[in-house]
PDB file of C-alpha atoms in Angstrom:
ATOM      1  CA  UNK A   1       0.000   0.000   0.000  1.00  0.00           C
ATOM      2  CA  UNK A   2       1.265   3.388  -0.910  1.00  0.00           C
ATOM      3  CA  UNK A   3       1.986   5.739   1.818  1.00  0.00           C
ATOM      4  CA  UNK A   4      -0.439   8.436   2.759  1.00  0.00           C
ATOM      5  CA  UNK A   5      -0.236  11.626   0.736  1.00  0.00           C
ATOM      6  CA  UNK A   6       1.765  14.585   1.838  1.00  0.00           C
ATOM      7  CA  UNK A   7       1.036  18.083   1.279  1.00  0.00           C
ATOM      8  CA  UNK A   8       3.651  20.764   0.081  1.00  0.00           C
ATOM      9  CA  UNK A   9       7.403  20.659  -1.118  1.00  0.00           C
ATOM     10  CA  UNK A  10       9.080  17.475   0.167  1.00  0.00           C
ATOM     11  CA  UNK A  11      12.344  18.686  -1.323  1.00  0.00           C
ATOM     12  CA  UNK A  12      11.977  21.729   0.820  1.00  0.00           C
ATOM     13  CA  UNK A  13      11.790  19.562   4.356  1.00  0.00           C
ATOM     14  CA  UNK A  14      14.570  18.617   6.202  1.00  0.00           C
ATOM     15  CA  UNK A  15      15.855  15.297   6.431  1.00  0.00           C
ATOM     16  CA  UNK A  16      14.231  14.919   9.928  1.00  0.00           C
ATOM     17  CA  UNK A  17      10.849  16.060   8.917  1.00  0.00           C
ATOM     18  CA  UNK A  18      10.860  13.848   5.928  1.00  0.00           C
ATOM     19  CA  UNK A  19      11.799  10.991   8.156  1.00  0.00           C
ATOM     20  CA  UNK A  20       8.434  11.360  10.820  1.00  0.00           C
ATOM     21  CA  UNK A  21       5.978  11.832   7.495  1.00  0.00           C
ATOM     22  CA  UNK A  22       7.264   8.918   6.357  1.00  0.00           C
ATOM     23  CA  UNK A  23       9.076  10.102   3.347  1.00  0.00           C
ATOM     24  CA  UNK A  24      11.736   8.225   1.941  1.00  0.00           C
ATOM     25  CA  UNK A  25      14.592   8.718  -0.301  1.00  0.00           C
ATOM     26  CA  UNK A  26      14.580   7.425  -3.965  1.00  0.00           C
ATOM     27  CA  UNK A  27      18.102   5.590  -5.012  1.00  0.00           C
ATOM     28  CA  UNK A  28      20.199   8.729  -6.285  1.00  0.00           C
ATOM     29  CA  UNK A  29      22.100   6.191  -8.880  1.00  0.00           C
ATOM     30  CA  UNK A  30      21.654   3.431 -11.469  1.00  0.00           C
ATOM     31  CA  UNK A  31      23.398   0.903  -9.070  1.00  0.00           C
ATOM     32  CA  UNK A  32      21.689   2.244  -5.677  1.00  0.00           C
ATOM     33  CA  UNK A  33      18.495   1.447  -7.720  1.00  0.00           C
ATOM     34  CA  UNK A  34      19.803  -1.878  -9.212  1.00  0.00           C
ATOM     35  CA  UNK A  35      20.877  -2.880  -5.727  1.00  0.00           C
ATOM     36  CA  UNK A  36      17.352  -2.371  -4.492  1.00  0.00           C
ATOM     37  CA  UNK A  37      16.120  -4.016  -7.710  1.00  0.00           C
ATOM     38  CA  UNK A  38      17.780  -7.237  -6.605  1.00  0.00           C
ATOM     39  CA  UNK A  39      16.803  -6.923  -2.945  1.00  0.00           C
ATOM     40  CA  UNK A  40      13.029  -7.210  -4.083  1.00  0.00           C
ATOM     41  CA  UNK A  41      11.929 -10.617  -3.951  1.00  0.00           C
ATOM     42  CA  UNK A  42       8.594  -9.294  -4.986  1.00  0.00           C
ATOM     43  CA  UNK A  43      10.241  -8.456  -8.134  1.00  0.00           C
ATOM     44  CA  UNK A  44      11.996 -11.515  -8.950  1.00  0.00           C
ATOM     45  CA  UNK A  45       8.939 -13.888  -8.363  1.00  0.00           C
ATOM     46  CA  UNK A  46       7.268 -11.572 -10.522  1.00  0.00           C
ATOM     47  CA  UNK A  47       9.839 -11.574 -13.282  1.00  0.00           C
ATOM     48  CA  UNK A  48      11.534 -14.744 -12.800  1.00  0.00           C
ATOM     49  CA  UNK A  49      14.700 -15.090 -11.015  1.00  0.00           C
ATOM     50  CA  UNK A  50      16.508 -15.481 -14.880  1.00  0.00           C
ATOM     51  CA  UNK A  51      15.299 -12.341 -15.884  1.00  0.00           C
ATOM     52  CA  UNK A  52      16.339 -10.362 -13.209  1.00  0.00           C
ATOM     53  CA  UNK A  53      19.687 -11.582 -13.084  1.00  0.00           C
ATOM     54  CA  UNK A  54      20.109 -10.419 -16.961  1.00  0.00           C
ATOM     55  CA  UNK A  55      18.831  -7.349 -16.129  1.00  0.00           C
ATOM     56  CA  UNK A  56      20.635  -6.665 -13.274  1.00  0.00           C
ATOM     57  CA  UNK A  57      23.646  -7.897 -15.392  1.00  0.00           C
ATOM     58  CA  UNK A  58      23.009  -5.401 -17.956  1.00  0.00           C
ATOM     59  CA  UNK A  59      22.316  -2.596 -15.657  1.00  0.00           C
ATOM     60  CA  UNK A  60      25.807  -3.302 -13.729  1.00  0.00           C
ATOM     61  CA  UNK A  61      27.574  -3.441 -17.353  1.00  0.00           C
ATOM     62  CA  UNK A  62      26.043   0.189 -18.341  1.00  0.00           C
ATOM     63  CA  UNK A  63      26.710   1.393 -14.896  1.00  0.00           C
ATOM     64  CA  UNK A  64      30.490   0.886 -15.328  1.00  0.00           C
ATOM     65  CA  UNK A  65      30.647   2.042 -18.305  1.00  0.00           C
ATOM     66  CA  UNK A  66      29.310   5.631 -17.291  1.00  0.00           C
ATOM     67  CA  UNK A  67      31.608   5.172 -14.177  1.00  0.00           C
ATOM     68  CA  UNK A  68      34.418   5.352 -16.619  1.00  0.00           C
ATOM     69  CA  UNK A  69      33.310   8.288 -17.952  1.00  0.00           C
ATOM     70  CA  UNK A  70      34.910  12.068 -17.336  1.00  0.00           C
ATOM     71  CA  UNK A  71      32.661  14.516 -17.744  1.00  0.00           C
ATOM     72  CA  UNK A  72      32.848  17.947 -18.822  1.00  0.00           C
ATOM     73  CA  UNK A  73      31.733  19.467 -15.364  1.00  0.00           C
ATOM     74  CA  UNK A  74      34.984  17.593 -14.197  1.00  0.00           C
ATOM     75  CA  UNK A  75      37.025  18.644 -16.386  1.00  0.00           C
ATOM     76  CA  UNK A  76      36.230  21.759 -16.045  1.00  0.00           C
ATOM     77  CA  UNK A  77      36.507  21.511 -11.835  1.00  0.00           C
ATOM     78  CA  UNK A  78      39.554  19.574 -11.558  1.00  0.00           C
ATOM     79  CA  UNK A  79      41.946  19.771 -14.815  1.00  0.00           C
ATOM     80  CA  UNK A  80      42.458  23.632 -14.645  1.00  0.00           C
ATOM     81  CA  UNK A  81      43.230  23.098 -10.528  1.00  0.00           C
ATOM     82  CA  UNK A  82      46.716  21.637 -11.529  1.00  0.00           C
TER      83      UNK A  82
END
């Protein structure tokens, strides 16, 4: 069951407040989420353990791939601090 509503700008409470309504945090990254993907046993009954393993697989794959990655933004913030 979803939780009950709540009125107003969550991103504007503090992490206290959002704790007593009840609010929790979403996974900020592909491999928080794919961590809680394969923590879900709801999830892998209803997809079959096989298919969540290749997904999960697939996910973790992408994931380091993008890891790999250098960015502009850090470019920009770190190469010119040399």
């Amino acid at each position: 069951m979803p939780p009950s509503p709540v009125r107003g700008n969550v991103a504007a409470l503090t992490a206290e407040e959002r704790a007593e309504l009840g609010v929790e945090q979403l996974p900020a990254t592909l491999i928080e989420a794919l961590n809680e993907f394969d923590r879900d046993e709801f999830i892998r009954e209803a997809l079959g353990h096989h298919v969540c393993a290749k997904y999960i697989e697939a996910n973790k794959r992408e994931w380091e791939e993008y890891s790999e990655q250098v960015s502009e933004w850090e470019i920009r913030q770190y190469l010119n601090k040399i």
